[in-house]
mmCIF file of C-alpha atoms and ligand atoms in Angstrom:
data_model
loop_
_atom_site.group_PDB
_atom_site.id
_atom_site.type_symbol
_atom_site.label_atom_id
_atom_site.label_comp_id
_atom_site.label_asym_id
_atom_site.label_seq_id
_atom_site.Cartn_x
_atom_site.Cartn_y
_atom_site.Cartn_z
ATOM 1 C CA MET A 89 -110.210 -3.310 -62.686
ATOM 2 C CA ILE A 90 -112.655 -4.172 -59.830
ATOM 3 C CA LYS A 91 -116.459 -3.781 -60.640
ATOM 4 C CA THR A 92 -118.145 -4.912 -57.702
ATOM 5 C CA TRP A 93 -117.562 -2.890 -54.433
ATOM 6 C CA MET A 94 -119.055 -3.085 -51.112
ATOM 7 C CA ILE A 95 -119.442 0.177 -49.580
ATOM 8 C CA ALA A 96 -118.931 -0.200 -45.389
ATOM 9 C CA SER A 97 -117.936 1.437 -42.273
ATOM 10 C CA GLY A 98 -117.617 0.217 -38.777
ATOM 11 C CA LYS A 99 -119.781 3.482 -37.472
ATOM 12 C CA GLY A 100 -123.168 4.347 -38.699
ATOM 13 C CA GLY A 101 -123.912 7.756 -40.357
ATOM 14 C CA VAL A 102 -120.120 8.236 -41.707
ATOM 15 C CA GLY A 103 -121.768 8.984 -45.107
ATOM 16 C CA LYS A 104 -121.803 5.336 -46.497
ATOM 17 C CA SER A 105 -125.217 6.190 -48.452
ATOM 18 C CA THR A 106 -124.503 9.733 -49.673
ATOM 19 C CA LEU A 107 -121.537 8.841 -51.278
ATOM 20 C CA ALA A 108 -122.647 5.487 -52.835
ATOM 21 C CA ALA A 109 -125.507 7.817 -54.415
ATOM 22 C CA ALA A 110 -122.686 10.156 -55.472
ATOM 23 C CA LEU A 111 -120.267 8.000 -56.416
ATOM 24 C CA ALA A 112 -122.742 5.923 -59.212
ATOM 25 C CA VAL A 113 -123.741 9.132 -60.155
ATOM 26 C CA ALA A 114 -120.260 10.683 -60.961
ATOM 27 C CA LEU A 115 -119.469 6.829 -62.359
ATOM 28 C CA VAL A 116 -122.053 7.215 -64.844
ATOM 29 C CA ARG A 117 -121.188 10.575 -65.886
ATOM 30 C CA GLU A 118 -117.821 8.720 -67.031
ATOM 31 C CA GLY A 119 -119.392 6.565 -69.079
ATOM 32 C CA LYS A 120 -119.883 3.643 -66.943
ATOM 33 C CA LYS A 121 -122.744 1.860 -66.487
ATOM 34 C CA THR A 122 -123.381 1.741 -63.070
ATOM 35 C CA VAL A 123 -126.119 -0.144 -60.500
ATOM 36 C CA LEU A 124 -126.583 1.028 -56.839
ATOM 37 C CA MET A 125 -127.423 -2.061 -54.376
ATOM 38 C CA ASP A 126 -129.076 -0.355 -51.291
ATOM 39 C CA MET A 127 -128.444 -3.438 -48.684
ATOM 40 C CA ASP A 128 -129.029 -1.507 -45.981
ATOM 41 C CA ILE A 129 -132.375 -3.256 -45.661
ATOM 42 C CA GLY A 130 -134.898 -1.894 -42.944
ATOM 43 C CA LEU A 131 -133.235 1.415 -43.266
ATOM 44 C CA ARG A 132 -133.759 2.304 -47.021
ATOM 45 C CA SER A 133 -131.872 5.206 -47.922
ATOM 46 C CA LEU A 134 -130.757 5.246 -51.592
ATOM 47 C CA ASP A 135 -134.134 5.883 -53.400
ATOM 48 C CA ILE A 136 -134.203 9.017 -51.775
ATOM 49 C CA HIS A 137 -130.810 10.195 -52.144
ATOM 50 C CA LEU A 138 -131.376 9.939 -55.883
ATOM 51 C CA GLY A 139 -135.177 11.469 -56.031
ATOM 52 C CA MET A 140 -136.613 7.857 -56.932
ATOM 53 C CA GLU A 141 -139.008 7.295 -54.032
ATOM 54 C CA ASN A 142 -142.093 7.069 -55.670
ATOM 55 C CA SER A 143 -140.852 4.189 -58.022
ATOM 56 C CA VAL A 144 -140.188 1.590 -55.938
ATOM 57 C CA VAL A 145 -142.235 -1.438 -56.177
ATOM 58 C CA TYR A 146 -140.236 -4.377 -55.825
ATOM 59 C CA ASP A 147 -136.845 -4.529 -54.090
ATOM 60 C CA VAL A 148 -133.904 -7.038 -53.309
ATOM 61 C CA LEU A 149 -135.502 -9.084 -50.712
ATOM 62 C CA ASP A 150 -138.560 -9.516 -52.812
ATOM 63 C CA TYR A 151 -136.406 -11.103 -55.360
ATOM 64 C CA ALA A 152 -134.575 -13.073 -52.987
ATOM 65 C CA ARG A 153 -137.669 -14.402 -51.767
ATOM 66 C CA GLY A 154 -138.583 -15.508 -55.467
ATOM 67 C CA ASP A 155 -141.830 -12.987 -55.462
ATOM 68 C CA CYS A 156 -140.248 -11.346 -58.592
ATOM 69 C CA ARG A 157 -137.492 -11.077 -60.986
ATOM 70 C CA LEU A 158 -134.523 -9.188 -60.980
ATOM 71 C CA SER A 159 -135.465 -6.938 -63.904
ATOM 72 C CA GLU A 160 -138.861 -6.084 -62.133
ATOM 73 C CA ALA A 161 -136.750 -4.779 -59.130
ATOM 74 C CA VAL A 162 -134.129 -2.982 -60.548
ATOM 75 C CA LEU A 163 -135.472 0.958 -61.423
ATOM 76 C CA THR A 164 -133.525 3.102 -63.643
ATOM 77 C CA HIS A 165 -133.311 6.416 -62.929
ATOM 78 C CA LEU A 166 -135.524 8.888 -64.893
ATOM 79 C CA SER A 167 -132.890 11.234 -66.211
ATOM 80 C CA MET A 168 -129.751 9.054 -66.172
ATOM 81 C CA PRO A 169 -130.596 5.830 -68.189
ATOM 82 C CA GLN A 170 -127.533 4.357 -67.259
ATOM 83 C CA LEU A 171 -127.542 4.581 -63.735
ATOM 84 C CA GLY A 172 -129.647 1.443 -61.622
ATOM 85 C CA LEU A 173 -130.902 0.901 -58.286
ATOM 86 C CA LEU A 174 -131.787 -1.862 -56.564
ATOM 87 C CA PRO A 175 -133.920 -0.809 -53.690
ATOM 88 C CA ALA A 176 -133.876 -2.374 -49.971
ATOM 89 C CA ALA A 177 -136.623 -3.607 -48.233
ATOM 90 C CA GLN A 178 -138.034 -1.501 -45.755
ATOM 91 C CA LEU A 179 -138.126 -4.676 -43.179
ATOM 92 C CA GLY A 180 -135.746 -7.425 -42.500
ATOM 93 C CA THR A 181 -131.612 -7.610 -42.822
ATOM 94 C CA ALA A 182 -129.696 -8.598 -45.343
ATOM 95 C CA GLY A 183 -128.295 -11.569 -43.464
ATOM 96 C CA GLU A 184 -131.825 -13.015 -45.082
ATOM 97 C CA ILE A 185 -130.001 -13.288 -48.089
ATOM 98 C CA ASP A 186 -127.980 -16.485 -48.397
ATOM 99 C CA GLY A 187 -124.512 -16.384 -49.902
ATOM 100 C CA GLU A 188 -125.771 -18.178 -53.327
ATOM 101 C CA ILE A 189 -128.588 -15.951 -53.839
ATOM 102 C CA MET A 190 -126.143 -13.121 -53.099
ATOM 103 C CA ASP A 191 -123.806 -14.262 -55.739
ATOM 104 C CA LYS A 192 -126.564 -14.486 -58.457
ATOM 105 C CA ILE A 193 -127.734 -11.159 -57.812
ATOM 106 C CA PHE A 194 -123.812 -10.052 -58.163
ATOM 107 C CA ARG A 195 -123.661 -11.917 -61.219
ATOM 108 C CA LYS A 196 -126.698 -11.025 -63.025
ATOM 109 C CA LEU A 197 -126.717 -7.065 -62.148
ATOM 110 C CA LEU A 198 -123.050 -7.157 -63.745
ATOM 111 C CA LYS A 199 -124.276 -8.801 -67.379
ATOM 112 C CA HIS A 200 -125.912 -5.302 -67.349
ATOM 113 C CA TYR A 201 -124.158 -2.870 -65.756
ATOM 114 C CA GLU A 202 -120.347 -2.357 -65.632
ATOM 115 C CA TYR A 203 -120.147 -1.239 -61.907
ATOM 116 C CA VAL A 204 -121.842 -2.531 -59.323
ATOM 117 C CA LEU A 205 -122.040 -0.496 -55.752
ATOM 118 C CA ALA A 206 -123.313 -2.516 -52.878
ATOM 119 C CA ASP A 207 -124.310 0.574 -49.893
ATOM 120 C CA ALA A 208 -123.679 -2.049 -46.698
ATOM 121 C CA PRO A 209 -125.393 -1.861 -43.295
ATOM 122 C CA ALA A 210 -123.233 0.165 -40.543
ATOM 123 C CA GLY A 211 -121.418 -2.322 -38.473
ATOM 124 C CA LEU A 212 -120.102 -6.502 -38.044
ATOM 125 C CA THR A 213 -123.477 -7.837 -39.178
ATOM 126 C CA ARG A 214 -124.578 -11.151 -41.512
ATOM 127 C CA GLY A 215 -125.451 -8.758 -43.683
ATOM 128 C CA ILE A 216 -122.254 -7.547 -44.341
ATOM 129 C CA GLU A 217 -120.642 -10.858 -43.825
ATOM 130 C CA ARG A 218 -123.109 -12.249 -47.201
ATOM 131 C CA ILE A 219 -122.167 -9.000 -48.985
ATOM 132 C CA LEU A 220 -118.374 -9.270 -48.671
ATOM 133 C CA GLY A 221 -118.333 -12.674 -50.133
ATOM 134 C CA SER A 222 -119.852 -11.874 -53.134
ATOM 135 C CA ALA A 223 -118.171 -8.301 -53.715
ATOM 136 C CA GLU A 224 -114.752 -8.458 -54.901
ATOM 137 C CA ASN A 225 -113.648 -5.448 -52.297
ATOM 138 C CA THR A 226 -114.777 -3.129 -50.136
ATOM 139 C CA LEU A 227 -114.751 0.961 -49.948
ATOM 140 C CA LEU A 228 -114.235 1.793 -46.027
ATOM 141 C CA ILE A 229 -115.900 4.898 -45.389
ATOM 142 C CA VAL A 230 -114.531 6.872 -42.207
ATOM 143 C CA THR A 231 -114.896 10.374 -40.551
ATOM 144 C CA PRO A 232 -112.056 11.785 -39.120
ATOM 145 C CA ASP A 233 -112.831 10.940 -35.363
ATOM 146 C CA ASP A 234 -110.973 7.979 -33.404
ATOM 147 C CA VAL A 235 -114.342 6.494 -32.724
ATOM 148 C CA SER A 236 -114.994 6.018 -36.490
ATOM 149 C CA VAL A 237 -111.661 4.921 -37.314
ATOM 150 C CA ARG A 238 -111.566 2.306 -34.329
ATOM 151 C CA ASP A 239 -114.760 0.950 -35.527
ATOM 152 C CA ALA A 240 -113.223 0.536 -39.274
ATOM 153 C CA GLU A 241 -110.610 -1.303 -37.461
ATOM 154 C CA ARG A 242 -113.337 -3.911 -37.017
ATOM 155 C CA VAL A 243 -114.252 -4.179 -40.810
ATOM 156 C CA ILE A 244 -110.587 -4.254 -41.970
ATOM 157 C CA GLU A 245 -110.210 -7.473 -39.405
ATOM 158 C CA LEU A 246 -113.316 -9.395 -40.717
ATOM 159 C CA CYS A 247 -111.890 -8.299 -44.725
ATOM 160 C CA ARG A 248 -108.954 -10.108 -43.376
ATOM 161 C CA GLU A 249 -110.381 -13.257 -42.013
ATOM 162 C CA LYS A 250 -112.957 -13.823 -44.742
ATOM 163 C CA ASP A 251 -109.536 -13.838 -47.282
ATOM 164 C CA LYS A 252 -110.399 -10.332 -49.179
ATOM 165 C CA PRO A 253 -108.133 -7.935 -50.208
ATOM 166 C CA ALA A 254 -107.420 -4.670 -47.728
ATOM 167 C CA PRO A 255 -110.541 -2.323 -48.537
ATOM 168 C CA LEU A 256 -109.560 1.155 -49.992
ATOM 169 C CA LEU A 257 -110.395 4.063 -47.830
ATOM 170 C CA ILE A 258 -112.408 7.119 -47.873
ATOM 171 C CA VAL A 259 -112.126 9.781 -45.458
ATOM 172 C CA ASN A 260 -115.701 11.710 -45.333
ATOM 173 C CA ARG A 261 -116.495 15.307 -43.696
ATOM 174 C CA VAL A 262 -112.523 16.186 -43.807
ATOM 175 C CA ILE A 263 -112.645 20.075 -42.146
ATOM 176 C CA PRO A 264 -108.910 21.436 -44.260
ATOM 177 C CA ALA A 265 -108.421 24.277 -41.775
ATOM 178 C CA LEU A 266 -108.822 21.403 -38.622
ATOM 179 C CA VAL A 267 -106.059 19.551 -40.295
ATOM 180 C CA GLN A 268 -103.877 22.492 -40.965
ATOM 181 C CA SER A 269 -104.698 23.591 -37.305
ATOM 182 C CA GLY A 270 -103.958 20.114 -35.423
ATOM 183 C CA ASP A 271 -107.313 19.614 -34.540
ATOM 184 C CA MET A 272 -108.583 16.976 -36.875
ATOM 185 C CA HIS A 273 -106.426 13.752 -38.368
ATOM 186 C CA SER A 274 -105.437 13.940 -42.224
ATOM 187 C CA PRO A 275 -106.760 11.313 -44.174
ATOM 188 C CA GLN A 276 -103.342 10.189 -44.819
ATOM 189 C CA THR A 277 -102.928 9.534 -41.098
ATOM 190 C CA ILE A 278 -106.033 7.670 -41.069
ATOM 191 C CA ALA A 279 -104.692 5.479 -43.850
ATOM 192 C CA ASP A 280 -101.544 5.215 -41.975
ATOM 193 C CA MET A 281 -103.321 4.430 -38.792
ATOM 194 C CA LEU A 282 -105.545 2.015 -40.372
ATOM 195 C CA ASP A 283 -103.060 0.757 -42.710
ATOM 196 C CA VAL A 284 -105.196 0.530 -45.962
ATOM 197 C CA PRO A 285 -104.973 2.292 -48.806
ATOM 198 C CA LEU A 286 -106.319 5.841 -49.328
ATOM 199 C CA LEU A 287 -108.355 6.276 -52.224
ATOM 200 C CA GLY A 288 -109.481 9.853 -51.322
ATOM 201 C CA TYR A 289 -110.926 12.097 -49.099
ATOM 202 C CA VAL A 290 -114.072 14.135 -49.407
ATOM 203 C CA PRO A 291 -114.717 17.536 -47.585
ATOM 204 C CA ASP A 292 -117.505 18.516 -45.147
ATOM 205 C CA ASP A 293 -119.650 20.305 -47.333
ATOM 206 C CA THR A 294 -122.963 21.766 -46.425
ATOM 207 C CA GLU A 295 -123.731 21.228 -50.390
ATOM 208 C CA VAL A 296 -124.318 17.587 -49.456
ATOM 209 C CA ILE A 297 -126.915 18.597 -46.708
ATOM 210 C CA ARG A 298 -128.617 20.785 -49.074
ATOM 211 C CA ALA A 299 -128.810 18.395 -51.795
ATOM 212 C CA LEU A 300 -129.935 15.476 -49.435
ATOM 213 C CA HIS A 301 -132.747 17.758 -48.189
ATOM 214 C CA GLY A 302 -133.970 18.116 -52.487
ATOM 215 C CA HIS A 303 -133.447 14.330 -52.496
ATOM 216 C CA ARG A 304 -130.386 14.748 -55.503
ATOM 217 C CA THR A 305 -127.137 13.955 -54.931
ATOM 218 C CA VAL A 306 -124.645 16.320 -54.500
ATOM 219 C CA MET A 307 -123.345 16.383 -57.981
ATOM 220 C CA ASP A 308 -125.901 17.947 -59.521
ATOM 221 C CA THR A 309 -123.923 21.272 -57.327
ATOM 222 C CA ASP A 310 -120.227 22.638 -58.531
ATOM 223 C CA CYS A 311 -118.642 22.571 -54.883
ATOM 224 C CA PRO A 312 -116.029 20.741 -53.160
ATOM 225 C CA ALA A 313 -118.052 17.326 -52.307
ATOM 226 C CA ARG A 314 -118.745 17.248 -55.492
ATOM 227 C CA ARG A 315 -115.201 17.545 -56.667
ATOM 228 C CA ALA A 316 -113.664 15.348 -54.480
ATOM 229 C CA VAL A 317 -115.975 12.504 -55.753
ATOM 230 C CA GLU A 318 -115.343 13.030 -59.023
ATOM 231 C CA ARG A 319 -111.629 12.396 -58.632
ATOM 232 C CA ILE A 320 -112.630 9.508 -56.510
ATOM 233 C CA ALA A 321 -114.936 7.904 -59.447
ATOM 234 C CA LYS A 322 -111.966 8.631 -61.744
ATOM 235 C CA ARG A 323 -109.270 7.085 -59.298
ATOM 236 C CA LEU A 324 -111.960 3.812 -59.301
ATOM 237 C CA THR A 325 -111.855 3.392 -62.872
ATOM 238 C CA GLY A 326 -108.289 3.638 -63.027
ATOM 239 C CA CYS A 327 -107.000 7.042 -63.605
ATOM 240 C CA ALA A 328 -103.818 8.429 -61.869
ATOM 241 C CA VAL A 329 -105.536 11.770 -60.263
ATOM 242 C CA PRO A 330 -103.398 12.867 -57.780
ATOM 243 C CA LEU A 331 -104.219 13.312 -54.475
ATOM 244 C CA MET A 332 -105.172 16.817 -53.003
ATOM 245 C CA ALA A 333 -102.958 17.781 -50.321
ATOM 246 C CA ILE A 334 -103.719 19.149 -47.281
ATOM 247 C CA ALA A 335 -100.713 21.423 -45.879
ATOM 248 C CA PRO A 336 -99.589 20.108 -42.780
ATOM 249 C CA PRO A 337 -100.616 21.591 -39.120
ATOM 250 C CA GLN A 338 -98.881 25.092 -39.549
ATOM 251 C CA ARG A 339 -96.718 25.429 -36.360
ATOM 252 C CA LYS A 340 -97.781 28.558 -34.423
ATOM 253 C CA ARG A 341 -95.190 31.379 -34.311
ATOM 254 C CA SER A 342 -94.564 32.701 -30.961
ATOM 255 C CA GLY A 343 -91.681 34.985 -29.578
ATOM 256 C CA TRP A 344 -90.202 38.376 -30.426
ATOM 257 C CA PHE A 345 -89.607 37.370 -34.189
ATOM 258 C CA SER A 346 -92.689 36.816 -35.250
ATOM 259 C CA ARG A 347 -94.160 39.735 -33.154
ATOM 260 C CA ARG A 348 -92.282 41.828 -35.272
ATOM 261 C CA ARG A 349 -93.149 40.053 -38.695
ATOM 262 C CA GLY A 350 -96.523 40.623 -37.503
ATOM 263 C CA GLY A 351 -97.158 37.130 -36.619
ATOM 264 C CA GLU A 352 -100.130 35.629 -34.423
ATOM 265 C CA LEU A 353 -99.142 35.449 -30.973
ATOM 266 C CA PRO A 354 -99.768 32.135 -29.290
ATOM 267 C CA LYS A 355 -103.688 31.495 -27.878
HETATM 268 N N1 ADP B 88 -119.293 15.422 -46.782
HETATM 269 C C1 ADP B 88 -120.537 15.834 -46.210
HETATM 270 N N2 ADP B 88 -120.329 16.918 -45.714
HETATM 271 C C2 ADP B 88 -121.812 17.411 -45.171
HETATM 272 N N3 ADP B 88 -122.569 16.533 -44.737
HETATM 273 C C3 ADP B 88 -122.190 15.116 -45.214
HETATM 274 C C4 ADP B 88 -121.184 14.658 -45.707
HETATM 275 N N4 ADP B 88 -121.330 13.152 -46.002
HETATM 276 C C5 ADP B 88 -122.248 12.921 -45.275
HETATM 277 N N5 ADP B 88 -123.382 13.723 -44.949
HETATM 278 C C6 ADP B 88 -124.291 14.036 -44.058
HETATM 279 O O1 ADP B 88 -123.820 12.840 -43.307
HETATM 280 C C7 ADP B 88 -125.429 12.346 -42.784
HETATM 281 C C8 ADP B 88 -125.733 10.514 -42.687
HETATM 282 O O2 ADP B 88 -124.943 10.101 -43.899
HETATM 283 P P1 ADP B 88 -125.288 9.094 -44.504
HETATM 284 O O3 ADP B 88 -125.194 8.774 -45.992
HETATM 285 O O4 ADP B 88 -127.040 8.967 -43.899
HETATM 286 O O5 ADP B 88 -124.492 7.844 -43.345
HETATM 287 P P2 ADP B 88 -124.321 6.304 -43.783
HETATM 288 O O6 ADP B 88 -125.157 5.859 -44.698
HETATM 289 O O7 ADP B 88 -122.863 5.718 -43.617
HETATM 290 O O8 ADP B 88 -125.398 6.008 -42.382
HETATM 291 C C9 ADP B 88 -126.369 13.219 -43.661
HETATM 292 O O9 ADP B 88 -127.242 13.852 -42.724
HETATM 293 C C10 ADP B 88 -125.233 13.526 -44.564
HETATM 294 O O10 ADP B 88 -126.685 14.286 -45.719
HETATM 295 MG MG1 MG B 89 -126.624 4.791 -45.047
#
């Protein structure tokens, strides 16, 4: 079972940090002690997603520079002692952490945690290369639009160049009604376009936005996004949870027959 994951995307703003925080909570609820590494250095966010922003003292760069011990930088969630957070620095980049130290951070965290999720910066930076070098595999987050999909191809290429396994895909912000009307790619279509395995999809859900506003994850609310993240976490731990199918695009009925049966006229 793969225990160290980089959470990456080509394009920014697709939901990496949101899903990293939610997945970590879901893994903890599956009984798996999990630590999140906020590696989007300069754009730290996971502390806010988890409501831990007032607890940050040291960060990953402080550790990398030898200014603190790793145990001093890693925070434990107050109500979920099985959940740890290694916060990002407010300044700098993940590229400042050399490969050896990055490996050491992963190795040390694995002594205390079963799963390590590293939230990477968007795009192809030296930072993502360093994280890729140390994590076993990548969770690639895309939204169902061609820009995000095309940018994701670059991450897949990078994995290939670095002899890393093909990432597992999570399609975020899916709107099933638009998939059914043929106005949005289905998660499986995107996986086929990118030629990577589909781990799952998460619907677009206003509860996600509400949760972030309250500095908590969507895992505290009963909503479709939460249930989707729970299924993804189960798959990560090796449970065979089937993908929730979205019915294929409906062919719009037209003509005399459909009118007689009360079908919609073509728009
Ligand atoms: N499934 C979702 N439904 C609705 N909004 C979402 C969803 N996933 C993410 N968002 C919103 O998208 C925005 C960007 O998410 P974020 O996690 O910061 O992206 P990234 O880390 O990739 O830059 C946030 O405002 C977040 O609340
Ligand atoms: Mg982010």
